[in-house]
Amino acid sequence: MFRFIAADLRRHWIGVLAVTLILALAVALGVVVTLQERALRLGSARAAAAFDLVVGAPGSETQLILSAVFLQPAPLPLMPGSVLAGLLADPRVAWAAPVGFGDFVDDFPIVGTTQALVNGLGRLTEGRASARLGEAVVGAAVPKAMGAVFHPMHGQIQGPAEVHGGISYQIVGRLAPTGTPWDRAVLVPIEAVWRVHGQEAEAAGHGEEPRPRSLSDAHQRHRDFAPDLDRPIRPEAFADPSAPGLPAIVVKPRTIADAYKLRRDYRGEHTLAVFPGEVLTRLYATLGDARQVVALIAVGAQGLVGAAILLVVVVHVLQRRRQIGALRAFGAPRLVVFAIVWLEVLALLGAGLLAGAGLGYLAARLVSRTLEGASGIALPVVFAPADAGVLALVFAVGALAATLPALLAYRQSPAAALRG
Amino acid sequence: MPGLAIRDLEVRFPGLEQPALAIPALDLPAGAHVAVTGPSGCGKTTLLNILTGLERARHGAVSWQGTDLSALSEGARDRWRAAHVGLVMQEFHLFPGLSAVENVLLPQRLSHLRLGGETKAEAARLLARVGIGNPRQPVETLSRGQMQRVAVARALLARPGILVADEPTASLDAEAGAAVADLLLELAGETGATLIIATHDPRLTGRLERVLRLDGGRLAPGAERA
């Protein structure tokens, strides 16, 4: 029987191939949706793993997390410099580090921070930590050589940008890959960022500088501004309550209980404390809704493809009713005729499902790689045990539908074979 | 070898006033060689369908050696046919993609879990007997005459007591048709099987010991030649 099935499938190989391919594509559609959504969840959760608690100025929690954890550029409101000083002095805090941004080099965000965050992100694979204000440590995915010197740019290449021509950083270290957007970050001492943007001067109240007379004058001054970065980092500067304002602070609490207490204490009029997890959970809910819509569309497409293929199989069985009748006329039992048609459809279905899972996996990998290149977030494409259940369910539904043409063949009168 | 006894057989198709087939009585001794002839639409195919159990006789009795086909269920008729009837058809019904020997073995393969070495040896013997030199040759590459000879070998594999052929020579040229006719007669004689051939071919009817002429579903009286 199996030899007959194999010979029959081989003889109709073009049709078999076409049907299998269509099935595979329909299945791949659903697989990609599932895998990609899972990749986004896993990737974003892993990217946020190093960030227990983020403190910022009151505003959008989501924007705070997107900016501080995922380095999405957005103008965040600043909180007073005293907040960092307070956190650094807090016994419940293992470490706290500022996150200040705004500048870019090429397409890579420059993040002003401290050694604590560099340590929190992982170890260095090359070079050493920054010791002077003009020294930068780069993420694993930043294609710049050790010792390279660059000028920061205000804004990104695509948008309106302005090069800080008078300022230059030198790369002295490189971080191990983390699979997070921080792989694409250029870390510089926060003090340097303050200086570049003249905040320290303002905070210190240097009022003698004359106001720019015009907008172009102001731009010119911005371009020519050349603060002195050839100074060692002074850790005590962060702990200074009169330090300049900060958009975000990453906090590592000592215990889980401390984390909840800190979150409560820092949710107030002047600050906002957020667990990245709670924001991600909300984002996942939205993502889940979107996935559900897309998944429904995919299921609809699969249903239509299934119905079309069922029709093709039924027409095929009807066209071959004389041949099927002949099988029975020669003595093949009805159940065998049923089994032949059923197993042939199951073979197509099985091959289509497996190929679809493979195609879907490859497509998800491709999408993930493209997104990884753009965001720096590692998006792991993995199958979960539940996926096998879904595929088995699709197979079961298909097997049930396949009984229709099989029954048609089963009921085929053997006398039809004799009629001329 | 089974002999045939038909009593009060009447086959009607919906919408037709006249019965498609009406045979009050017909007896054939076991091992008889019989031709069924008549114009198209005379009921030849209907008679063959009834005789082989492909269709059920709703009215009357069709008994082969005491087994009344009209009393059997569809499944039982399938089993009876597989055990007792070898079929040869005008359009061969060989399955492309399989070799000659696989085609001969196919009905047995589909109804048995395992094939004994005996069956395989018998298939090879039959193919040699019908003059197919290469049993491994794919059937679609055979000539039409060769195809029908493979079909004859297939019909005989289960050593049936009844050999039924429906226009076995109609789609063949004269030479190939004659070769197939020779084979059918010789093999039926060798195995002692009852041979029933529906045919228009006068060269074939002339070689059979008895001719049943059907007209409008009835056996023409006096047209029978002993």
XYZ file of C-alpha atoms in Angstrom:
646
model
C 0.000 0.000 0.000
C 2.759 2.420 0.929
C 4.600 1.629 -2.268
C 1.437 2.414 -4.207
C 1.041 5.712 -2.323
C 4.674 6.608 -2.977
C 4.333 5.780 -6.684
C 1.120 7.784 -6.903
C 2.650 10.841 -5.212
C 5.764 10.555 -7.360
C 3.683 10.407 -10.507
C 1.867 13.632 -9.580
C 4.963 15.276 -8.185
C 4.346 18.720 -9.669
C 0.918 18.976 -8.093
C 2.216 17.451 -4.868
C 5.054 19.960 -4.758
C 2.760 22.901 -5.470
C 0.225 21.876 -2.828
C 2.961 21.227 -0.259
C 4.544 24.593 -0.985
C 1.256 26.463 -0.654
C 0.563 24.633 2.600
C 4.067 25.396 3.824
C 3.723 29.105 3.072
C 0.378 29.306 4.843
C 1.797 27.529 7.877
C 4.959 29.654 7.803
C 2.795 32.770 8.022
C 1.386 31.666 11.362
C 4.735 30.398 12.607
C 6.462 33.718 11.880
C 3.838 35.652 13.818
C 4.213 33.400 16.865
C 8.002 33.214 16.775
C 8.501 36.918 16.127
C 6.242 38.010 18.938
C 8.019 35.613 21.279
C 11.386 36.935 20.078
C 10.316 40.497 20.844
C 9.168 39.517 24.342
C 12.262 37.478 25.153
C 14.609 40.019 23.644
C 13.116 43.002 25.408
C 12.885 41.143 28.726
C 16.542 40.137 28.473
C 17.540 43.652 27.484
C 15.839 44.993 30.591
C 17.288 42.357 32.908
C 20.223 44.504 34.013
C 17.904 47.377 34.909
C 16.077 46.726 38.150
C 14.669 50.173 38.793
C 14.738 53.329 36.723
C 14.172 56.739 38.262
C 13.305 59.790 36.185
C 11.400 63.023 36.281
C 7.590 62.716 36.330
C 6.250 62.033 32.865
C 5.585 59.017 30.718
C 6.740 55.781 32.339
C 6.884 54.086 28.977
C 9.013 56.828 27.472
C 11.350 56.715 30.474
C 11.914 52.959 30.013
C 12.176 53.179 26.237
C 14.823 55.896 26.569
C 16.810 54.629 29.549
C 16.713 50.883 28.820
C 16.220 50.701 25.055
C 18.053 53.959 24.257
C 15.269 55.311 22.067
C 16.086 59.014 21.723
C 13.416 61.270 23.174
C 13.550 64.533 25.072
C 12.950 63.559 28.689
C 12.243 66.080 31.427
C 15.164 66.481 33.829
C 15.107 65.868 37.553
C 17.302 67.782 39.984
C 20.874 66.616 40.491
C 20.159 66.077 44.167
C 18.186 62.916 43.342
C 21.345 61.082 42.288
C 23.170 62.282 45.340
C 20.313 61.002 47.501
C 20.286 57.596 45.848
C 24.049 57.211 46.080
C 23.841 57.887 49.797
C 20.887 55.511 50.297
C 21.874 52.278 52.119
C 19.224 50.307 50.196
C 21.008 51.057 46.925
C 23.785 48.727 45.713
C 24.644 51.114 42.948
C 23.024 53.928 41.043
C 24.180 55.446 37.803
C 22.966 58.378 35.746
C 21.921 57.995 32.133
C 22.246 61.165 30.094
C 21.860 61.341 26.359
C 21.268 63.554 23.394
C 24.417 63.227 21.312
C 25.298 60.691 18.686
C 28.328 59.556 16.787
C 27.247 58.323 13.370
C 24.106 56.437 14.327
C 25.240 55.329 17.758
C 23.860 57.018 20.855
C 26.367 58.602 23.230
C 25.322 57.906 26.798
C 26.753 59.812 29.685
C 27.022 57.610 32.745
C 29.416 56.389 35.424
C 31.642 53.409 36.001
C 28.904 51.749 38.108
C 26.682 51.237 35.041
C 29.630 50.041 32.925
C 30.257 47.416 35.626
C 26.554 46.603 35.772
C 26.430 45.954 31.998
C 29.243 43.438 32.080
C 32.969 43.205 31.657
C 35.323 44.798 29.159
C 36.710 42.607 26.402
C 39.256 45.174 25.284
C 41.051 48.165 26.720
C 40.232 49.748 30.028
C 37.633 51.868 31.773
C 37.454 55.623 31.193
C 39.735 57.532 33.512
C 39.469 60.999 31.995
C 36.423 62.928 30.854
C 37.385 62.622 27.197
C 37.592 58.846 27.247
C 34.798 56.589 26.000
C 33.930 52.904 26.338
C 31.953 51.462 23.412
C 29.414 48.641 23.204
C 30.318 45.420 21.395
C 28.428 46.358 18.227
C 30.023 49.772 17.691
C 32.380 49.390 14.718
C 35.066 51.728 15.939
C 38.674 50.837 16.670
C 40.342 51.216 20.003
C 42.079 54.546 20.241
C 39.803 56.108 17.606
C 38.866 59.734 18.175
C 35.411 61.066 17.297
C 33.363 64.232 17.535
C 29.919 63.923 19.033
C 26.996 65.136 17.004
C 23.947 66.817 18.365
C 21.062 64.858 16.859
C 21.212 61.959 14.448
C 22.538 61.845 10.913
C 19.083 61.488 9.366
C 17.640 64.484 11.207
C 18.909 68.002 11.686
C 22.335 67.499 13.172
C 25.164 69.605 14.338
C 28.696 68.445 14.990
C 30.321 69.515 18.209
C 33.509 70.284 16.332
C 35.440 71.423 19.328
C 34.834 68.294 21.333
C 36.487 64.971 20.861
C 36.393 61.680 22.691
C 38.856 58.844 22.453
C 37.776 55.196 22.675
C 39.701 53.373 25.409
C 37.580 50.268 26.084
C 35.011 47.897 24.644
C 32.222 46.025 26.462
C 31.382 42.354 26.030
C 28.221 41.740 23.956
C 25.045 41.959 26.042
C 22.344 41.418 23.416
C 20.803 44.738 24.420
C 20.631 48.163 22.755
C 23.605 49.056 24.930
C 25.756 47.077 22.496
C 25.298 50.038 20.171
C 25.988 52.671 22.832
C 29.063 54.831 23.320
C 29.537 55.366 27.054
C 31.221 58.551 28.182
C 31.553 60.067 31.643
C 28.378 61.942 32.578
C 30.462 64.920 33.626
C 31.647 65.222 30.069
C 28.065 65.362 28.810
C 27.293 68.079 31.317
C 30.270 70.056 30.190
C 29.537 69.624 26.504
C 26.048 70.945 27.003
C 27.202 73.687 29.302
C 24.849 72.642 32.018
C 27.497 72.709 34.647
C 28.232 76.330 33.829
C 24.569 77.202 34.034
C 24.092 75.233 37.219
C 27.041 77.031 38.740
C 25.431 80.328 37.780
C 28.091 81.812 35.520
C 26.092 84.828 34.519
C 28.889 86.897 32.950
C 28.613 85.265 29.526
C 26.820 87.658 27.177
C 23.532 86.488 25.668
C 23.855 85.525 22.004
C 22.656 88.339 19.757
C 20.979 86.118 17.208
C 20.038 82.518 16.494
C 22.981 81.967 14.141
C 25.217 83.520 16.698
C 23.937 80.991 19.238
C 24.500 78.102 16.825
C 27.997 79.342 16.086
C 28.757 79.518 19.760
C 27.358 76.000 20.197
C 29.630 74.673 17.455
C 32.721 76.443 18.724
C 32.111 75.534 22.332
C 35.161 73.613 23.475
C 35.070 72.605 27.117
C 38.164 71.139 28.651
C 37.688 67.332 28.787
C 41.287 66.519 29.561
C 40.573 66.135 33.224
C 40.300 63.047 35.382
C 36.838 61.819 36.356
C 35.837 63.043 39.804
C 33.427 60.517 41.323
C 32.538 62.991 44.043
C 30.972 65.223 41.408
C 27.974 62.840 41.057
C 27.280 62.890 44.731
C 27.116 66.683 44.722
C 23.495 67.662 45.434
C 23.966 70.759 43.279
C 24.979 68.656 40.266
C 23.140 69.397 37.009
C 19.786 67.795 36.203
C 19.476 64.251 34.829
C 16.898 62.570 32.582
C 17.207 59.103 34.174
C 19.007 57.124 36.853
C 19.443 53.366 36.818
C 19.265 51.919 40.317
C 20.371 48.489 41.556
C 18.672 47.887 44.919
C 20.296 45.557 47.414
C 17.243 43.327 47.912
C 13.837 42.853 46.337
C 12.250 44.416 49.395
C 14.529 47.432 48.958
C 13.475 47.631 45.338
C 9.796 47.938 46.260
C 10.563 50.469 49.037
C 12.696 52.567 46.686
C 10.020 52.447 44.021
C 7.445 53.691 46.570
C 9.726 56.401 47.961
C 10.735 57.744 44.582
C 7.252 58.014 43.136
C 6.350 61.529 44.037
C 6.061 65.096 42.865
C 9.638 65.424 41.692
C 10.548 61.916 40.612
C 9.093 58.799 39.057
C 10.419 55.298 39.818
C 9.531 52.418 37.503
C 10.358 48.744 37.252
C 11.088 48.097 33.544
C 9.151 44.872 33.972
C 5.865 46.639 34.715
C 6.164 48.816 31.615
C 7.152 45.821 29.496
C 4.158 43.884 30.791
C 1.911 46.686 29.558
C 3.734 46.760 26.226
C 3.419 42.993 25.956
C -0.317 43.254 26.476
C -0.492 45.636 23.507
C 1.907 43.433 21.571
C -0.239 40.424 22.448
C -3.344 42.172 21.116
C -1.545 42.995 17.885
C -0.289 39.443 17.660
C -3.799 38.151 18.160
C -5.106 40.261 15.286
C -2.282 39.159 12.992
C -2.635 35.560 14.173
C -6.354 35.655 13.380
C -5.552 36.888 9.901
C -2.974 34.104 9.558
C -5.481 31.509 10.754
C -8.017 32.888 8.278
C -5.479 32.613 5.470
C -4.641 29.067 6.554
C -8.313 28.159 6.615
C -8.804 29.499 3.088
C -5.714 27.677 1.855
C -6.938 24.531 3.586
C -10.362 24.822 1.972
C -8.855 25.448 -1.473
C -6.555 22.433 -1.138
C -9.432 20.291 0.079
C -11.343 21.311 -3.042
C -8.365 20.414 -5.242
C -8.085 17.003 -3.562
C -11.825 16.351 -3.903
C -11.778 17.288 -7.591
C -8.737 15.083 -8.055
C -10.466 12.143 -6.376
C -13.571 12.659 -8.514
C -11.456 12.799 -11.658
C -9.864 9.496 -10.738
C -13.040 7.738 -9.696
C -12.659 5.142 -12.447
C -9.150 4.328 -11.270
C -10.350 4.150 -7.683
C -13.245 1.955 -8.775
C -10.774 -0.288 -10.587
C -8.759 -0.744 -7.389
C -11.860 -2.059 -5.689
C -12.948 -4.097 -8.703
C -9.603 -5.898 -8.547
C -10.190 -6.750 -4.934
C -8.757 -3.936 -2.813
C -10.881 -3.646 0.348
C -12.854 -0.409 0.761
C -10.896 0.490 3.890
C -7.671 0.233 1.941
C -9.049 2.623 -0.686
C -10.039 4.993 2.122
C -6.591 4.656 3.702
C -4.774 5.319 0.423
C -6.525 8.647 -0.170
C -6.358 9.616 3.489
C -2.666 8.790 3.861
C -1.794 10.628 0.656
C -3.457 13.781 1.983
C -1.778 13.268 5.361
C 1.599 12.946 3.669
C 1.050 16.271 1.901
C -0.168 17.828 5.118
C 2.743 16.535 7.177
C 5.306 17.646 4.628
C 3.610 21.047 4.359
C 3.558 21.518 8.131
C 7.206 20.570 8.607
C 8.341 22.695 5.679
C 6.145 25.525 6.960
C 7.660 25.363 10.427
C 11.126 25.432 8.864
C 10.277 28.285 6.520
C 8.649 30.213 9.341
C 11.711 29.735 11.521
C 14.028 30.959 8.765
C 11.808 33.956 8.046
C 11.642 34.851 11.739
C 15.434 34.590 11.948
C 15.733 36.921 8.986
C 13.334 39.464 10.494
C 15.089 39.180 13.849
C 18.479 39.768 12.287
C 17.237 42.849 10.475
C 15.670 44.229 13.655
C 18.759 43.356 15.681
C 20.885 45.372 13.298
C 18.632 48.370 13.756
C 17.922 48.192 17.488
C 20.787 46.219 18.998
C 18.254 44.119 20.918
C 19.048 40.435 20.494
C 15.785 38.795 19.362
C 16.071 35.062 20.026
C 13.920 32.945 17.688
C 13.004 29.807 19.607
C 10.309 27.167 19.440
C 8.358 26.451 22.607
C 6.877 23.022 23.426
C 3.422 24.572 22.954
C 4.220 25.179 19.263
C 4.343 21.437 18.688
C 0.866 21.278 20.196
C -0.407 23.928 17.783
C 1.130 22.127 14.809
C -0.365 18.864 16.048
C -3.752 20.567 16.283
C -3.465 21.872 12.713
C -2.463 18.364 11.641
C -5.444 16.864 13.462
C -7.861 19.336 11.852
C -6.302 18.602 8.460
C -6.532 14.864 9.090
C -10.205 15.270 9.906
C -10.817 17.318 6.747
C -8.920 14.699 4.724
C -11.538 12.102 5.655
C -13.902 13.910 3.260
C -12.082 12.981 0.018
C -11.189 9.617 1.571
C -14.864 8.911 2.254
C -15.671 9.990 -1.279
C -13.199 7.402 -2.535
C -14.550 4.873 -0.027
C -18.069 5.304 -1.387
C -16.924 5.149 -4.991
C -18.747 2.322 -6.753
C -16.350 -0.274 -8.198
C -18.739 -0.724 -11.125
C -17.657 2.694 -12.417
C -14.392 1.120 -13.530
C -16.143 -1.066 -16.077
C -18.311 1.554 -17.695
C -16.806 2.728 -20.911
C -14.996 -24.719 -10.149
C -18.128 -22.671 -9.622
C -21.051 -22.996 -11.965
C -23.529 -20.148 -12.454
C -27.267 -20.208 -11.838
C -29.395 -17.095 -12.536
C -33.067 -17.015 -11.581
C -35.580 -14.177 -12.158
C -32.868 -11.568 -12.546
C -34.196 -8.106 -13.236
C -32.174 -4.898 -13.124
C -33.925 -1.564 -13.427
C -32.418 1.881 -13.517
C -34.396 4.838 -12.202
C -36.272 6.697 -14.928
C -36.297 3.809 -17.387
C -39.538 2.016 -18.099
C -37.953 -1.144 -19.431
C -35.629 -3.186 -17.244
C -31.989 -2.825 -18.302
C -31.600 -6.523 -17.837
C -34.152 -9.294 -17.479
C -33.013 -12.902 -17.423
C -35.598 -15.388 -16.157
C -33.109 -18.250 -16.041
C -29.542 -18.953 -17.117
C -27.271 -21.797 -16.141
C -23.606 -22.152 -17.005
C -21.578 -25.208 -16.096
C -18.268 -24.715 -14.302
C -15.411 -24.208 -16.743
C -17.662 -22.959 -19.542
C -16.217 -20.502 -22.082
C -18.920 -18.017 -22.949
C -19.165 -14.890 -25.098
C -21.697 -12.162 -24.378
C -22.475 -10.055 -27.419
C -25.035 -7.562 -28.567
C -25.322 -3.935 -29.637
C -24.098 -1.224 -27.276
C -26.594 -0.450 -24.556
C -27.934 -4.008 -24.662
C -26.975 -4.689 -21.063
C -23.615 -6.459 -21.491
C -21.801 -4.327 -18.948
C -24.731 -4.502 -16.545
C -24.655 -8.290 -16.763
C -20.914 -8.396 -16.104
C -21.324 -6.031 -13.132
C -23.984 -8.298 -11.689
C -22.027 -11.499 -12.373
C -18.916 -10.157 -10.667
C -20.772 -8.630 -7.735
C -19.706 -5.116 -8.678
C -23.389 -4.254 -8.620
C -26.005 -5.898 -6.498
C -28.943 -7.702 -8.011
C -31.979 -6.344 -6.171
C -34.397 -8.659 -7.847
C -33.743 -12.320 -8.422
C -30.843 -14.579 -7.543
C -27.331 -14.835 -8.973
C -25.578 -17.887 -7.536
C -22.060 -19.073 -8.198
C -21.739 -22.591 -6.852
C -24.382 -21.924 -4.241
C -23.179 -18.430 -3.203
C -26.027 -16.018 -3.876
C -24.419 -12.646 -4.679
C -27.729 -10.811 -4.289
C -27.723 -11.738 -0.599
C -24.201 -10.465 0.114
C -23.316 -7.032 1.448
C -21.004 -4.755 -0.519
C -17.997 -5.681 1.611
C -18.791 -9.378 1.367
C -19.126 -9.096 -2.418
C -15.740 -7.329 -2.528
C -14.181 -10.187 -0.588
C -15.915 -12.812 -2.703
C -14.793 -11.084 -5.915
C -11.209 -10.808 -4.669
C -11.200 -14.546 -3.978
C -13.049 -15.860 -7.026
C -13.006 -13.400 -9.933
C -10.228 -12.268 -12.233
C -11.114 -9.138 -14.228
C -9.714 -7.926 -17.548
C -10.998 -4.611 -18.827
C -10.997 -2.742 -22.095
C -8.969 0.110 -20.609
C -6.503 -2.183 -18.753
C -6.525 -0.035 -15.570
C -2.853 -0.519 -14.964
C -1.287 1.960 -12.573
C 1.434 4.111 -14.067
C 4.511 4.613 -11.933
C 4.539 0.944 -10.973
C 6.405 -1.781 -12.840
C 4.692 -4.661 -14.640
C 5.231 -7.070 -11.754
C 4.123 -4.479 -9.179
C 0.907 -4.033 -11.137
C 0.319 -7.766 -11.182
C 0.886 -7.912 -7.419
C -1.030 -4.711 -6.560
C -4.483 -6.231 -5.773
C -2.858 -8.795 -3.490
C -0.619 -6.144 -1.912
C -3.626 -4.007 -1.120
C -5.626 -6.796 0.461
C -2.890 -8.630 2.358
C -0.511 -7.349 4.988
C 2.363 -9.462 3.700
C 2.915 -11.198 0.421
C 4.264 -14.739 0.477
C 7.196 -15.684 -1.744
C 4.803 -18.018 -3.518
C 2.638 -15.161 -4.738
C 5.700 -13.312 -6.019
C 6.950 -16.419 -7.814
C 3.489 -16.937 -9.330
C 3.481 -13.312 -10.564
C 6.846 -13.831 -12.241
C 5.661 -17.091 -13.769
C 2.456 -15.506 -15.097
C 4.353 -12.572 -16.608
C 6.681 -14.993 -18.372
C 3.648 -16.981 -19.504
C 1.989 -13.893 -21.077
C 5.288 -12.977 -22.720
C 6.463 -9.960 -20.728
C 10.252 -10.283 -20.849
C 11.138 -7.660 -18.255
C 8.857 -7.712 -15.188
C 10.576 -4.549 -13.832
C 9.595 -2.444 -16.843
C 7.372 0.518 -15.914
C 3.924 -0.202 -17.353
C 3.576 3.192 -19.043
C 6.447 2.227 -21.366
C 4.721 -0.958 -22.581
C 2.780 -1.248 -25.830
C -1.014 -1.514 -25.546
C -0.916 -5.221 -26.371
C 1.687 -5.783 -23.662
C -0.390 -3.759 -21.223
C -3.409 -5.995 -21.757
C -1.231 -9.062 -21.307
C -0.020 -7.678 -17.976
C -3.675 -7.151 -17.061
C -4.385 -10.808 -17.921
C -1.538 -11.907 -15.659
C -2.940 -9.701 -12.892
C -6.412 -11.224 -13.299
C -5.023 -14.740 -12.876
C -2.697 -14.178 -9.905
C -5.208 -15.170 -7.218
C -6.078 -18.333 -9.236
C -9.700 -17.292 -9.674
C -12.389 -19.780 -10.653
C -14.063 -17.140 -12.792
C -12.335 -15.048 -15.432
C -14.351 -12.116 -16.723
C -13.185 -9.893 -19.581
C -14.975 -6.757 -20.771
C -14.100 -6.015 -24.422
C -10.522 -7.167 -23.861
C -9.516 -6.739 -27.499
C -11.529 -3.676 -28.474
C -8.753 -1.162 -27.921
C -6.026 -3.297 -29.506
C -4.952 -3.816 -33.103
C -5.841 -7.147 -34.712
C -2.546 -8.843 -33.988
C -2.325 -7.808 -30.344
C -6.027 -8.579 -29.916
C -5.534 -12.080 -31.247
C -2.600 -12.644 -28.890
C -4.690 -11.557 -25.899
C -7.614 -13.740 -27.026
C -5.250 -16.714 -27.326
C -3.946 -16.097 -23.834
C -7.400 -15.804 -22.286
C -8.571 -19.040 -23.860
C -5.388 -20.942 -23.136
C -5.083 -19.791 -19.544
C -8.748 -20.353 -18.756
C -8.343 -23.841 -20.219
C -5.187 -24.473 -18.184
C -6.742 -23.381 -14.885
C -10.209 -24.736 -15.633
C -11.734 -21.325 -14.897
C -15.139 -20.310 -16.149
C -14.483 -17.681 -18.839
C -16.991 -14.962 -19.679
C -16.055 -12.413 -22.324
C -18.193 -9.487 -23.386
C -17.128 -8.630 -26.911
C -18.068 -7.317 -30.332
C -15.144 -9.052 -31.927
C -16.412 -11.829 -34.217
C -12.958 -13.428 -34.303
C -13.234 -13.830 -30.553
C -16.871 -14.966 -30.330
C -16.158 -17.556 -32.987
C -13.625 -19.212 -30.738
C -15.875 -19.549 -27.689
C -18.023 -22.581 -27.130
C -21.168 -20.644 -26.321
C -22.468 -17.191 -27.294
C -25.113 -15.290 -25.341
C -26.693 -12.588 -27.481
C -28.281 -9.785 -25.493
C -30.799 -7.415 -26.994
C -32.642 -4.808 -24.982
C -31.625 -6.506 -21.785
C -33.002 -9.898 -22.780
C -31.276 -12.976 -24.026
C -32.157 -13.383 -27.686
C -33.830 -16.765 -28.123
C -32.266 -19.130 -30.534
C -29.219 -16.979 -30.950
C -27.433 -19.201 -28.510
C -24.996 -21.559 -30.069
C -24.124 -24.608 -28.131
